[in-house]
């Protein structure tokens, strides 16, 4: 079995606005296959920062896998004090706000799956941002009547949605927390005051956005940049006393300290008084924001695994389950990973899932989403029959799942969230899988009281109708939540209900592909969690192009030529910057059976993996 274990390091590429535009053009559809509607393109929200091989981690009591060692240490410290998985997730998020500000923070939103072992129940916590009540479907239409360019819409106040992560975490803590809310902010407050060394990834990310950061002025310019306008280098000691004060206020006053009062007023002022690109956010949007608790979407894969994900307004859980459901019709184990056949068939399943995603998935509080129909087993078997092992579908067409009640227009949203993921299991066996985001790298570039504000509204379609005049499900509406690709996932034993693993990833619309390939690695291909995360990234969306990770074991002439012979347009990319973090049950249960995903039960009760394409780790207490 071939496993992606290269030890090389990639060049530190930077993405300017010009580079983004070039990538958009390069990722287009097959020139030989005209596309009736605009297709969604994949552009990485953050520049790549190399490839550093990681070792699988083991622990007996609990485990945290997340995107930065300082955040992971904060989470494991909370667990060591008797904290729950939710407690640890809060501590991890607050530290990530400080040390990975380009990806997530209290100015953004999140989706979280929580498994409560005592009740044997999974809940889906929705902390997605909402559109201001003053927003209109033409929010991103310029004076000339055309949609704004992406970065024109992003930089400034116009793209800022009502942040949701703090309300969501507070609701989850009230239901599942064990330690006092206040205690969970202490690690981030201390690091903010004492300072931390800027990581290589953070410095590279700053450099990639330096000109835009400078253009937005203070306070972000002097916080992230040197006097000459270049990025503060790796190793620079960075302190953030403003963030410390903000976090202390929230620790003492709860989420109300953020959504009401002086902090809320400063957020609204920053958004609405932007000199060139003001937004619509109002104090009432903040004070009235509520997180939601939803039922997860779940499906059984190959009779053994019950896979649960985030429901709409995320498309992530639905698309992952669609991909798995279609692939059940194929013997992936016999194909082996990293082969022409497996790359072909998995890419074809992605195409069909993304076509349905683009047409049907949006905020279910505003549009009818045929969620049950999209993951219906018979429907997915029918979709699988469209996959020909010898010929690519090319540009995919959405199906008609059970439950469709209205004709929809094709959505061309980019969906480029700058995001992070964390997976946690506590000593009681409760688990959290949480993906959290501020959308593009550094969000809207608007900094308030030590944290950045999101640009989540650009996850909506910039137009309300397609070229045929059909309404687009993911169009802007007041109070609506934009569609997401975030796919926090928890896997169970389908027969017993036992927890088997938690995994997810950042990476924009490619999150679906990253998460699915890791699940396939652990289930069909018998890999441990680290090996599954290491697998090369590849995939397709709503066009004929299949992208493969440049320099990986599948980036060979034989596979590229083989795909082309089957009708794929092949693109090599070194910007498949996944950030997978997973924890699986690796032990032997009381009945003597090992976990379904266990590969070395003697090593520890839990095993964790972290993506070599980012700087995270997995760590636990024994």
Coordinates of C-alpha atoms in Angstrom, one line a residue:
X1 CA 0.0 0.0 0.0
X2 CA 1.4 3.4 -1.0
X3 CA 1.1 6.1 1.6
X4 CA 1.9 9.8 1.1
X5 CA 4.9 10.3 3.4
X6 CA 7.2 12.7 1.6
X7 CA 9.5 14.6 3.9
X8 CA 10.3 17.5 1.5
X9 CA 9.3 21.1 2.3
X10 CA 7.4 23.2 -0.2
X11 CA 8.4 26.7 -1.3
X12 CA 6.7 29.4 0.7
X13 CA 4.4 30.8 -1.9
X14 CA 2.6 34.0 -1.4
X15 CA -0.8 35.0 -2.9
X16 CA -1.3 38.6 -3.9
X17 CA -4.5 39.9 -5.3
X18 CA -3.0 39.4 -8.8
X19 CA -2.2 35.8 -7.9
X20 CA -5.7 35.2 -6.7
X21 CA -7.1 36.5 -10.0
X22 CA -4.7 34.3 -11.9
X23 CA -5.7 31.2 -9.9
X24 CA -9.3 32.0 -10.5
X25 CA -8.6 31.9 -14.2
X26 CA -6.4 28.8 -14.0
X27 CA -9.0 26.8 -12.2
X28 CA -11.7 27.3 -14.8
X29 CA -13.7 24.6 -16.6
X30 CA -12.6 22.5 -19.4
X31 CA -12.3 24.6 -22.6
X32 CA -13.8 21.7 -24.5
X33 CA -16.9 21.5 -22.3
X34 CA -18.9 24.8 -22.3
X35 CA -20.4 25.6 -18.9
X36 CA -24.0 26.9 -18.9
X37 CA -23.6 28.7 -15.6
X38 CA -20.7 30.1 -13.7
X39 CA -18.8 27.3 -11.9
X40 CA -17.4 27.4 -8.4
X41 CA -13.7 27.7 -8.4
X42 CA -11.3 26.6 -5.7
X43 CA -8.8 29.2 -4.5
X44 CA -7.0 28.6 -1.3
X45 CA -7.8 31.2 1.4
X46 CA -4.3 31.2 2.8
X47 CA -0.9 30.6 1.2
X48 CA 0.8 27.3 1.8
X49 CA 3.5 27.2 4.5
X50 CA 5.3 24.0 3.7
X51 CA 5.1 20.3 4.5
X52 CA 6.4 19.0 7.9
X53 CA 6.0 15.3 8.5
X54 CA 4.1 14.6 11.7
X55 CA 4.1 11.5 13.9
X56 CA 0.9 9.9 15.2
X57 CA 0.2 10.8 18.8
X58 CA -1.2 8.4 21.5
X59 CA -2.7 9.1 24.9
X60 CA -4.8 7.1 27.4
X61 CA -7.0 9.7 29.1
X62 CA -8.0 12.3 26.6
X63 CA -6.7 14.1 23.5
X64 CA -6.7 17.4 21.6
X65 CA -5.7 17.9 17.9
X66 CA -5.6 21.5 16.7
X67 CA -3.8 23.9 14.5
X68 CA -1.2 25.4 16.8
X69 CA 0.9 23.8 19.6
X70 CA 0.1 26.7 22.0
X71 CA -3.6 26.2 21.5
X72 CA -3.3 22.4 21.9
X73 CA -1.3 22.9 25.2
X74 CA -4.0 25.2 26.5
X75 CA -6.7 22.6 25.7
X76 CA -4.9 19.7 27.3
X77 CA -4.2 21.8 30.4
X78 CA -8.0 22.4 30.7
X79 CA -8.6 18.7 30.3
X80 CA -6.0 17.9 33.0
X81 CA -8.0 20.1 35.4
X82 CA -11.1 18.0 34.8
X83 CA -12.5 20.1 32.0
X84 CA -14.9 18.7 29.4
X85 CA -14.3 18.6 25.7
X86 CA -16.4 21.7 25.3
X87 CA -14.3 23.5 28.0
X88 CA -11.1 22.6 26.1
X89 CA -12.6 23.7 22.8
X90 CA -13.3 27.2 24.2
X91 CA -9.7 27.5 25.6
X92 CA -8.3 26.3 22.2
X93 CA -10.4 28.8 20.2
X94 CA -9.3 31.7 22.4
X95 CA -5.6 30.9 22.0
X96 CA -6.1 30.3 18.2
X97 CA -7.6 33.8 18.0
X98 CA -4.2 35.1 19.2
X99 CA -1.7 32.8 17.5
X100 CA -3.6 32.0 14.2
X101 CA -5.6 35.3 13.7
X102 CA -5.6 34.8 9.9
X103 CA -7.9 31.8 10.3
X104 CA -10.4 32.2 13.1
X105 CA -11.4 34.1 16.2
X106 CA -14.2 35.8 18.2
X107 CA -14.9 38.1 15.3
X108 CA -16.1 35.1 13.2
X109 CA -18.3 32.0 13.4
X110 CA -18.2 28.2 13.8
X111 CA -19.9 24.9 13.5
X112 CA -19.5 22.3 16.3
X113 CA -20.6 18.7 16.7
X114 CA -20.8 17.6 20.3
X115 CA -21.1 13.9 21.3
X116 CA -22.4 13.4 24.9
X117 CA -21.4 9.9 25.9
X118 CA -23.8 9.9 28.8
X119 CA -26.9 10.5 26.7
X120 CA -25.3 8.9 23.6
X121 CA -26.5 11.9 21.6
X122 CA -24.9 14.1 19.0
X123 CA -25.9 17.8 18.7
X124 CA -24.9 20.2 16.0
X125 CA -24.2 23.7 17.3
X126 CA -24.6 26.5 14.6
X127 CA -22.6 29.6 15.3
X128 CA -22.6 30.8 11.7
X129 CA -22.6 34.6 11.1
X130 CA -25.7 36.2 9.9
X131 CA -26.4 39.0 7.4
X132 CA -27.3 42.4 8.9
X133 CA -31.0 43.1 8.9
X134 CA -30.2 46.1 6.6
X135 CA -28.6 43.8 4.0
X136 CA -30.3 43.4 0.6
X137 CA -29.9 40.9 -2.3
X138 CA -27.9 43.5 -4.1
X139 CA -25.4 44.0 -1.3
X140 CA -22.4 43.1 -3.6
X141 CA -23.7 44.7 -6.8
X142 CA -21.6 47.8 -7.8
X143 CA -22.8 51.1 -9.1
X144 CA -22.3 49.8 -12.6
X145 CA -24.9 47.0 -12.0
X146 CA -22.2 44.3 -12.0
X147 CA -21.1 42.1 -9.1
X148 CA -18.1 43.5 -7.2
X149 CA -14.7 41.9 -7.5
X150 CA -14.1 39.6 -4.7
X151 CA -11.4 41.5 -2.8
X152 CA -13.2 44.8 -3.4
X153 CA -16.1 43.3 -1.5
X154 CA -13.9 41.7 1.2
X155 CA -11.7 44.6 2.4
X156 CA -13.6 46.9 4.6
X157 CA -16.9 46.9 6.4
X158 CA -19.3 45.7 3.7
X159 CA -18.5 42.0 4.0
X160 CA -18.8 41.8 7.8
X161 CA -21.6 39.5 9.2
X162 CA -22.7 39.3 12.8
X163 CA -20.1 37.1 14.6
X164 CA -21.5 33.9 16.1
X165 CA -18.8 31.9 17.7
X166 CA -19.0 33.3 21.2
X167 CA -22.8 32.8 21.5
X168 CA -22.4 29.3 20.2
X169 CA -19.6 28.4 22.7
X170 CA -21.5 30.0 25.5
X171 CA -24.6 27.8 24.7
X172 CA -22.5 24.7 24.4
X173 CA -20.7 25.5 27.7
X174 CA -24.1 25.9 29.6
X175 CA -25.0 22.5 28.3
X176 CA -21.7 20.6 28.5
X177 CA -19.2 22.6 30.5
X178 CA -17.7 21.5 33.8
X179 CA -15.2 24.2 34.6
X180 CA -16.2 27.9 35.2
X181 CA -16.5 29.9 32.0
X182 CA -14.0 32.4 33.3
X183 CA -11.2 29.9 33.8
X184 CA -11.3 28.9 30.1
X185 CA -10.0 32.3 29.0
X186 CA -6.9 32.3 31.3
X187 CA -4.4 30.7 28.8
X188 CA -5.2 33.1 26.0
X189 CA -5.2 36.2 28.4
X190 CA -1.8 35.2 29.7
X191 CA -0.3 34.6 26.2
X192 CA -1.8 37.9 25.0
X193 CA -0.1 39.8 27.9
X194 CA 3.2 37.9 28.0
X195 CA 3.5 37.6 24.3
X196 CA 4.2 34.6 21.9
X197 CA 6.6 34.0 19.1
X198 CA 5.1 34.5 15.7
X199 CA 5.1 31.1 13.9
X200 CA 6.4 30.6 10.4
X201 CA 2.8 30.0 9.1
X202 CA 1.5 33.2 10.7
X203 CA 4.4 35.2 9.2
X204 CA 4.0 33.8 5.8
X205 CA 0.2 34.5 5.9
X206 CA 0.9 38.1 7.0
X207 CA 3.4 38.5 4.1
X208 CA 0.7 37.2 1.6
X209 CA -1.7 39.9 2.7
X210 CA 0.8 42.7 3.7
X211 CA -0.2 45.2 1.0
X212 CA -3.9 44.8 1.9
X213 CA -3.2 45.0 5.6
X214 CA -1.2 48.2 5.1
X215 CA -4.0 49.7 2.9
X216 CA -6.5 49.2 5.7
X217 CA -4.4 51.2 8.2
X218 CA -4.4 51.1 11.9
X219 CA -4.5 49.2 14.2
X220 CA -3.9 46.2 12.0
X221 CA -0.9 47.7 10.1
X222 CA 1.3 48.2 13.1
X223 CA 0.2 45.0 14.8
X224 CA 1.1 42.7 11.9
X225 CA 3.7 44.8 9.9
X226 CA 7.1 46.3 10.5
X227 CA 7.6 50.0 9.9
X228 CA 8.6 49.4 6.3
X229 CA 5.3 47.6 5.5
X230 CA 6.7 44.1 5.5
X231 CA 5.5 41.2 7.6
X232 CA 6.8 40.8 11.1
X233 CA 9.2 37.8 10.8
X234 CA 9.0 34.3 12.3
X235 CA 10.1 34.4 16.0
X236 CA 9.0 38.0 16.7
X237 CA 7.6 38.3 20.2
X238 CA 4.1 39.6 19.7
X239 CA 1.9 40.9 22.5
X240 CA -1.8 41.9 22.3
X241 CA -2.9 43.7 25.5
X242 CA -6.1 44.9 23.8
X243 CA -7.2 41.3 23.1
X244 CA -6.3 40.4 26.7
X245 CA -8.6 43.2 27.9
X246 CA -11.4 42.0 25.5
X247 CA -11.1 38.4 26.7
X248 CA -11.1 39.4 30.3
X249 CA -14.3 41.4 29.8
X250 CA -15.9 38.3 28.1
X251 CA -14.6 36.0 30.8
X252 CA -16.2 38.1 33.5
X253 CA -19.4 39.2 31.7
X254 CA -20.1 36.3 29.4
X255 CA -21.0 36.6 25.7
X256 CA -23.1 39.7 26.6
X257 CA -19.9 41.6 27.1
X258 CA -19.2 41.1 23.4
X259 CA -22.7 41.4 21.9
X260 CA -23.8 44.4 24.0
X261 CA -22.1 47.5 25.4
X262 CA -18.7 49.1 24.4
X263 CA -17.3 46.2 22.5
X264 CA -20.4 45.9 20.3
X265 CA -20.4 49.7 19.7
X266 CA -16.8 49.6 18.6
X267 CA -17.5 46.7 16.2
X268 CA -20.4 48.6 14.6
X269 CA -18.4 51.8 14.4
X270 CA -15.5 50.0 12.6
X271 CA -17.9 48.5 10.1
X272 CA -20.2 51.4 9.4
X273 CA -17.6 54.2 9.4
X274 CA -15.2 52.5 7.0
X275 CA -14.0 55.4 4.7
X276 CA -14.4 53.6 1.4
X277 CA -16.4 50.4 1.9
X278 CA -18.8 50.8 4.9
X279 CA -21.1 47.9 5.9
X280 CA -24.6 47.5 7.2
X281 CA -24.0 46.0 10.7
X282 CA -26.1 47.5 13.5
X283 CA -26.0 47.2 17.3
X284 CA -29.4 45.4 17.1
X285 CA -27.8 42.7 14.8
X286 CA -25.3 41.9 17.6
X287 CA -27.7 42.1 20.5
X288 CA -30.3 39.9 18.8
X289 CA -27.9 37.3 17.5
X290 CA -28.7 33.7 18.6
X291 CA -26.8 30.5 17.9
X292 CA -28.8 27.4 17.0
X293 CA -28.8 23.8 18.0
X294 CA -29.6 21.5 15.1
X295 CA -29.8 17.8 14.5
X296 CA -26.8 16.5 12.6
X297 CA -27.0 14.7 9.3
X298 CA -25.9 11.1 9.7
X299 CA -25.5 8.1 7.4
X300 CA -24.2 4.6 7.5
X301 CA -21.1 3.8 5.4
X302 CA -20.5 0.2 4.4
X303 CA -22.8 -1.1 7.2
X304 CA -20.0 -0.6 9.8
X305 CA -19.6 3.2 10.3
X306 CA -22.2 5.8 11.2
X307 CA -20.9 9.1 10.0
X308 CA -22.4 12.3 11.4
X309 CA -21.8 15.8 10.0
X310 CA -23.1 19.4 10.1
X311 CA -26.4 20.0 8.5
X312 CA -27.5 23.1 6.4
X313 CA -26.6 25.9 6.3
X314 CA -23.3 24.0 5.9
X315 CA -23.0 21.9 2.8
X316 CA -20.1 20.0 4.4
X317 CA -21.9 17.2 6.2
X318 CA -24.3 16.6 3.3
X319 CA -21.6 16.5 0.6
X320 CA -19.3 14.2 2.6
X321 CA -22.2 11.8 3.1
X322 CA -23.2 12.1 -0.6
X323 CA -19.6 11.2 -1.6
X324 CA -19.5 8.2 0.7
X325 CA -23.0 7.1 -0.3
X326 CA -22.0 7.1 -4.0
X327 CA -18.7 5.4 -3.4
X328 CA -20.4 2.5 -1.6
X329 CA -21.2 1.2 -5.2
X330 CA -17.4 0.7 -5.8
X331 CA -14.8 -1.5 -4.3
X332 CA -12.3 1.1 -3.1
X333 CA -10.4 -1.3 -1.0
X334 CA -9.5 -3.3 -4.1
X335 CA -8.5 -0.2 -6.0
X336 CA -6.0 0.9 -3.3
X337 CA -5.3 4.5 -2.5
X338 CA -3.1 6.7 -4.8
X339 CA -4.0 4.9 -7.9
X340 CA -5.6 6.0 -11.2
X341 CA -8.8 4.2 -10.5
X342 CA -9.3 5.5 -7.0
X343 CA -8.4 9.1 -8.0
X344 CA -10.9 8.9 -10.9
X345 CA -13.8 7.4 -9.1
X346 CA -13.5 9.6 -6.0
X347 CA -13.2 12.8 -8.1
X348 CA -16.3 11.8 -10.0
X349 CA -18.3 11.4 -6.8
X350 CA -17.1 14.8 -5.7
X351 CA -18.4 16.3 -9.0
X352 CA -21.9 15.0 -8.5
X353 CA -22.0 16.0 -4.8
X354 CA -20.8 19.6 -5.6
X355 CA -23.4 20.0 -8.4
X356 CA -26.2 19.2 -5.9
X357 CA -24.5 21.4 -3.3
X358 CA -24.4 24.4 -5.6
X359 CA -28.1 24.2 -6.5
X360 CA -29.8 23.1 -3.3
X361 CA -27.9 23.9 -0.1
X362 CA -28.4 27.2 1.8
X363 CA -29.8 28.4 5.1
X364 CA -32.8 26.1 5.8
X365 CA -34.5 28.9 7.8
X366 CA -34.9 30.8 4.5
X367 CA -35.1 28.2 1.7
X368 CA -36.3 24.6 1.5
X369 CA -33.3 22.3 1.5
X370 CA -34.0 18.7 0.4
X371 CA -31.5 17.5 3.0
X372 CA -33.0 14.0 3.6
X373 CA -33.4 13.5 -0.1
X374 CA -29.8 14.5 -0.9
X375 CA -28.4 11.7 1.4
X376 CA -31.2 9.2 0.5
X377 CA -29.5 5.8 -0.2
X378 CA -31.6 5.1 -3.3
X379 CA -31.0 8.5 -4.7
X380 CA -27.2 8.1 -4.2
X381 CA -27.2 4.7 -5.8
X382 CA -28.8 6.4 -8.8
X383 CA -26.2 9.1 -8.9
X384 CA -23.4 6.5 -8.6
X385 CA -24.7 4.9 -11.8
X386 CA -23.7 8.0 -13.6
X387 CA -20.0 7.3 -12.8
X388 CA -18.2 5.5 -15.6
X389 CA -14.8 4.0 -14.7
X390 CA -13.5 4.7 -18.1
X391 CA -14.9 8.2 -18.8
X392 CA -15.3 11.3 -16.7
X393 CA -18.6 13.0 -16.3
X394 CA -16.9 16.3 -17.2
X395 CA -19.1 19.2 -16.1
X396 CA -21.6 17.7 -13.7
X397 CA -25.4 18.4 -13.6
X398 CA -27.4 18.4 -10.3
X399 CA -29.8 15.6 -9.7
X400 CA -33.4 15.8 -8.5
X401 CA -33.4 14.3 -5.0
X402 CA -36.6 13.5 -3.1
X403 CA -38.1 16.5 -1.5
X404 CA -37.3 19.2 -4.1
X405 CA -40.1 21.8 -3.9
X406 CA -38.7 24.6 -6.1
X407 CA -36.5 25.1 -9.1
X408 CA -33.3 26.8 -8.2
X409 CA -30.6 28.8 -10.0
X410 CA -27.0 27.8 -10.2
X411 CA -24.8 29.4 -7.6
X412 CA -21.4 30.8 -8.3
X413 CA -20.3 31.6 -4.8
X414 CA -16.6 31.2 -4.2
X415 CA -16.7 30.2 -0.6
X416 CA -13.0 30.6 0.5
X417 CA -13.1 30.5 4.3
X418 CA -9.9 31.0 6.1
X419 CA -10.6 28.5 8.7
X420 CA -9.2 26.1 11.4
X421 CA -10.4 22.8 12.9
X422 CA -10.0 21.1 16.2
X423 CA -11.0 17.6 17.5
X424 CA -11.2 16.8 21.2
X425 CA -12.1 13.8 23.3
X426 CA -12.3 14.2 27.1
X427 CA -11.8 11.7 30.0
X428 CA -15.5 10.9 30.1
X429 CA -15.6 10.0 26.4
X430 CA -17.4 13.2 25.3
X431 CA -16.2 14.5 21.9
X432 CA -16.1 17.8 20.0
X433 CA -15.4 18.3 16.3
X434 CA -15.4 22.0 15.6
X435 CA -14.5 24.0 12.5
X436 CA -14.2 27.8 13.0
X437 CA -13.6 30.6 10.6
X438 CA -13.3 34.3 9.7
X439 CA -13.6 33.5 6.0
X440 CA -10.8 34.9 3.9
X441 CA -7.2 35.2 5.3
X442 CA -7.4 37.9 8.0
X443 CA -11.1 38.2 7.3
X444 CA -12.2 41.7 6.4
X445 CA -8.9 43.1 7.6
X446 CA -10.8 45.2 10.2
X447 CA -9.3 45.0 13.6
X448 CA -11.2 45.9 16.8
X449 CA -10.0 45.6 20.3
X450 CA -7.3 43.2 19.4
X451 CA -9.3 40.8 17.1
X452 CA -10.2 40.7 13.5
X453 CA -13.7 40.8 12.0
X454 CA -15.0 38.3 9.5
X455 CA -15.9 38.8 5.8
X456 CA -18.4 36.0 5.9
X457 CA -21.0 37.8 3.8
X458 CA -18.9 37.1 0.7
X459 CA -19.9 33.4 1.2
X460 CA -23.3 34.4 -0.2
X461 CA -23.9 34.5 -4.0
X462 CA -23.1 38.0 -5.2
X463 CA -26.2 37.8 -7.4
X464 CA -29.7 36.8 -6.4
X465 CA -30.6 35.1 -9.7
X466 CA -28.8 33.1 -12.3
X467 CA -28.6 34.0 -16.0
X468 CA -32.0 32.3 -16.6
X469 CA -33.6 34.4 -13.9
X470 CA -34.0 31.6 -11.4
X471 CA -33.6 32.4 -7.7
X472 CA -30.3 31.3 -6.2
X473 CA -30.8 29.6 -2.8
X474 CA -27.6 31.1 -1.3
X475 CA -28.4 34.7 -2.1
X476 CA -28.2 37.5 0.5
X477 CA -31.2 38.1 2.8
X478 CA -31.5 40.0 6.1
X479 CA -30.7 37.7 9.0
X480 CA -29.7 34.8 6.7
X481 CA -26.7 32.6 7.3
X482 CA -24.4 32.1 4.3
X483 CA -23.8 28.6 3.0
X484 CA -20.6 27.0 4.2
X485 CA -18.4 24.0 3.3
X486 CA -17.2 23.3 6.9
X487 CA -17.5 19.6 7.7
X488 CA -16.8 18.8 11.3
X489 CA -17.4 15.0 11.5
X490 CA -17.9 12.4 14.2
X491 CA -17.8 8.7 13.3
X492 CA -19.5 5.9 15.3
X493 CA -19.8 2.2 15.3
X494 CA -23.0 1.7 13.4
X495 CA -23.9 -1.4 15.4
X496 CA -23.1 -0.3 18.9
X497 CA -23.1 3.5 18.8
X498 CA -19.6 3.7 20.3
X499 CA -17.5 6.7 19.4
X500 CA -14.8 5.9 16.8
X501 CA -13.4 9.2 15.7
X502 CA -13.6 13.0 15.2
X503 CA -12.1 14.8 12.2
X504 CA -12.4 17.9 10.0
X505 CA -10.4 20.5 8.2
X506 CA -10.1 24.1 7.0
X507 CA -9.6 24.8 3.3
X508 CA -12.5 26.6 1.7
X509 CA -14.8 24.6 -0.5
X510 CA -12.2 21.8 -0.7
X511 CA -12.9 21.0 3.0
X512 CA -15.4 18.5 1.8
X513 CA -12.7 16.7 -0.2
X514 CA -10.1 16.8 2.6
X515 CA -12.5 15.3 5.1
X516 CA -13.9 12.7 2.8
X517 CA -10.4 11.4 1.7
X518 CA -9.4 11.0 5.3
X519 CA -12.5 9.0 6.1
X520 CA -11.9 6.8 3.1
X521 CA -8.3 6.3 4.2
X522 CA -9.3 5.1 7.7
X523 CA -12.2 2.9 6.5
X524 CA -11.6 1.5 3.0
X525 CA -7.9 1.6 3.1
X526 CA -7.1 0.6 6.6
X527 CA -4.8 3.5 7.4
X528 CA -4.3 5.0 10.8
X529 CA -5.5 8.6 11.4
X530 CA -2.1 10.2 10.6
X531 CA -1.6 8.2 7.5
X532 CA -5.1 9.1 6.3
X533 CA -4.5 12.8 6.9
X534 CA -1.2 12.5 5.0
X535 CA -2.9 11.1 1.9
X536 CA -2.4 13.4 -1.1
X537 CA -5.2 15.9 -1.7
X538 CA -7.1 15.8 -5.0
X539 CA -10.5 16.5 -6.2
X540 CA -13.1 18.1 -8.4
X541 CA -16.0 20.5 -8.0
X542 CA -18.6 21.8 -10.5
X543 CA -16.4 21.6 -13.7
X544 CA -14.3 19.2 -15.7
X545 CA -11.0 20.0 -13.9
X546 CA -9.5 17.5 -11.5
X547 CA -6.8 19.0 -9.3
X548 CA -4.0 17.0 -7.8
X549 CA -1.5 18.0 -5.2
X550 CA 1.7 18.9 -6.9
X551 CA 4.7 16.9 -5.9
X552 CA 2.7 14.2 -4.2
X553 CA 2.7 10.5 -5.0
X554 CA -0.3 10.9 -7.3
X555 CA 1.4 13.7 -9.3
X556 CA 2.9 11.3 -11.8
X557 CA 2.8 11.2 -15.6
X558 CA 1.0 7.9 -15.5
X559 CA -1.8 9.2 -13.4
X560 CA -2.1 12.6 -15.1
X561 CA -2.1 11.0 -18.5
X562 CA -4.5 8.3 -17.4
X563 CA -6.9 10.9 -16.1
X564 CA -6.7 12.9 -19.3
X565 CA -7.4 9.7 -21.3
X566 CA -10.6 9.4 -19.3
X567 CA -11.6 12.9 -20.1
X568 CA -10.4 14.9 -17.1
X569 CA -8.8 18.3 -17.4
X570 CA -5.9 17.9 -15.0
X571 CA -4.5 20.8 -12.9
X572 CA -1.4 20.4 -10.6
X573 CA -1.6 22.6 -7.5
X574 CA 0.7 23.2 -4.5
X575 CA -2.0 25.2 -2.8
X576 CA -4.2 22.4 -1.4
X577 CA -3.6 23.7 2.1
X578 CA -5.7 21.4 4.2
X579 CA -5.5 21.5 8.0
X580 CA -6.9 18.1 9.0
X581 CA -7.0 17.3 12.7
X582 CA -8.4 14.1 14.0
X583 CA -8.7 12.0 17.1
X584 CA -9.9 8.3 17.0
X585 CA -10.6 5.7 19.6
X586 CA -7.6 3.4 19.5
X587 CA -8.2 1.1 22.4
X588 CA -10.0 -2.1 23.4
X589 CA -13.5 -1.7 24.9
X590 CA -14.9 -3.6 27.9
X591 CA -16.4 -6.3 25.7
X592 CA -12.9 -7.0 24.3
X593 CA -13.5 -5.5 20.9
X594 CA -11.1 -2.9 19.5
X595 CA -12.3 0.3 18.0
X596 CA -13.2 0.0 14.3
X597 CA -10.5 2.6 13.4
X598 CA -7.9 1.2 15.8
X599 CA -4.6 0.2 14.2
X600 CA -2.4 -0.2 17.3
X601 CA -4.5 -0.6 20.4
X602 CA -1.6 -1.3 22.6
X603 CA -0.2 2.2 22.0
X604 CA -2.9 4.1 23.8
X605 CA -6.7 4.5 24.1
X606 CA -6.7 7.5 21.7
X607 CA -4.7 8.3 18.6
X608 CA -4.4 11.7 17.1
X609 CA -3.2 13.1 13.8
X610 CA -2.3 16.6 12.6
X611 CA -1.9 17.8 9.0
X612 CA 1.7 18.1 7.8
X613 CA 0.6 21.0 5.6
X614 CA 0.1 23.2 8.7
X615 CA 1.7 23.6 12.1
X616 CA -0.8 21.8 14.4
X617 CA -0.2 18.8 16.7
X618 CA -2.1 16.2 18.6
X619 CA -1.5 15.8 22.3
X620 CA -3.2 14.1 25.3
X621 CA -3.0 13.3 29.0
X622 CA -2.1 9.8 30.3

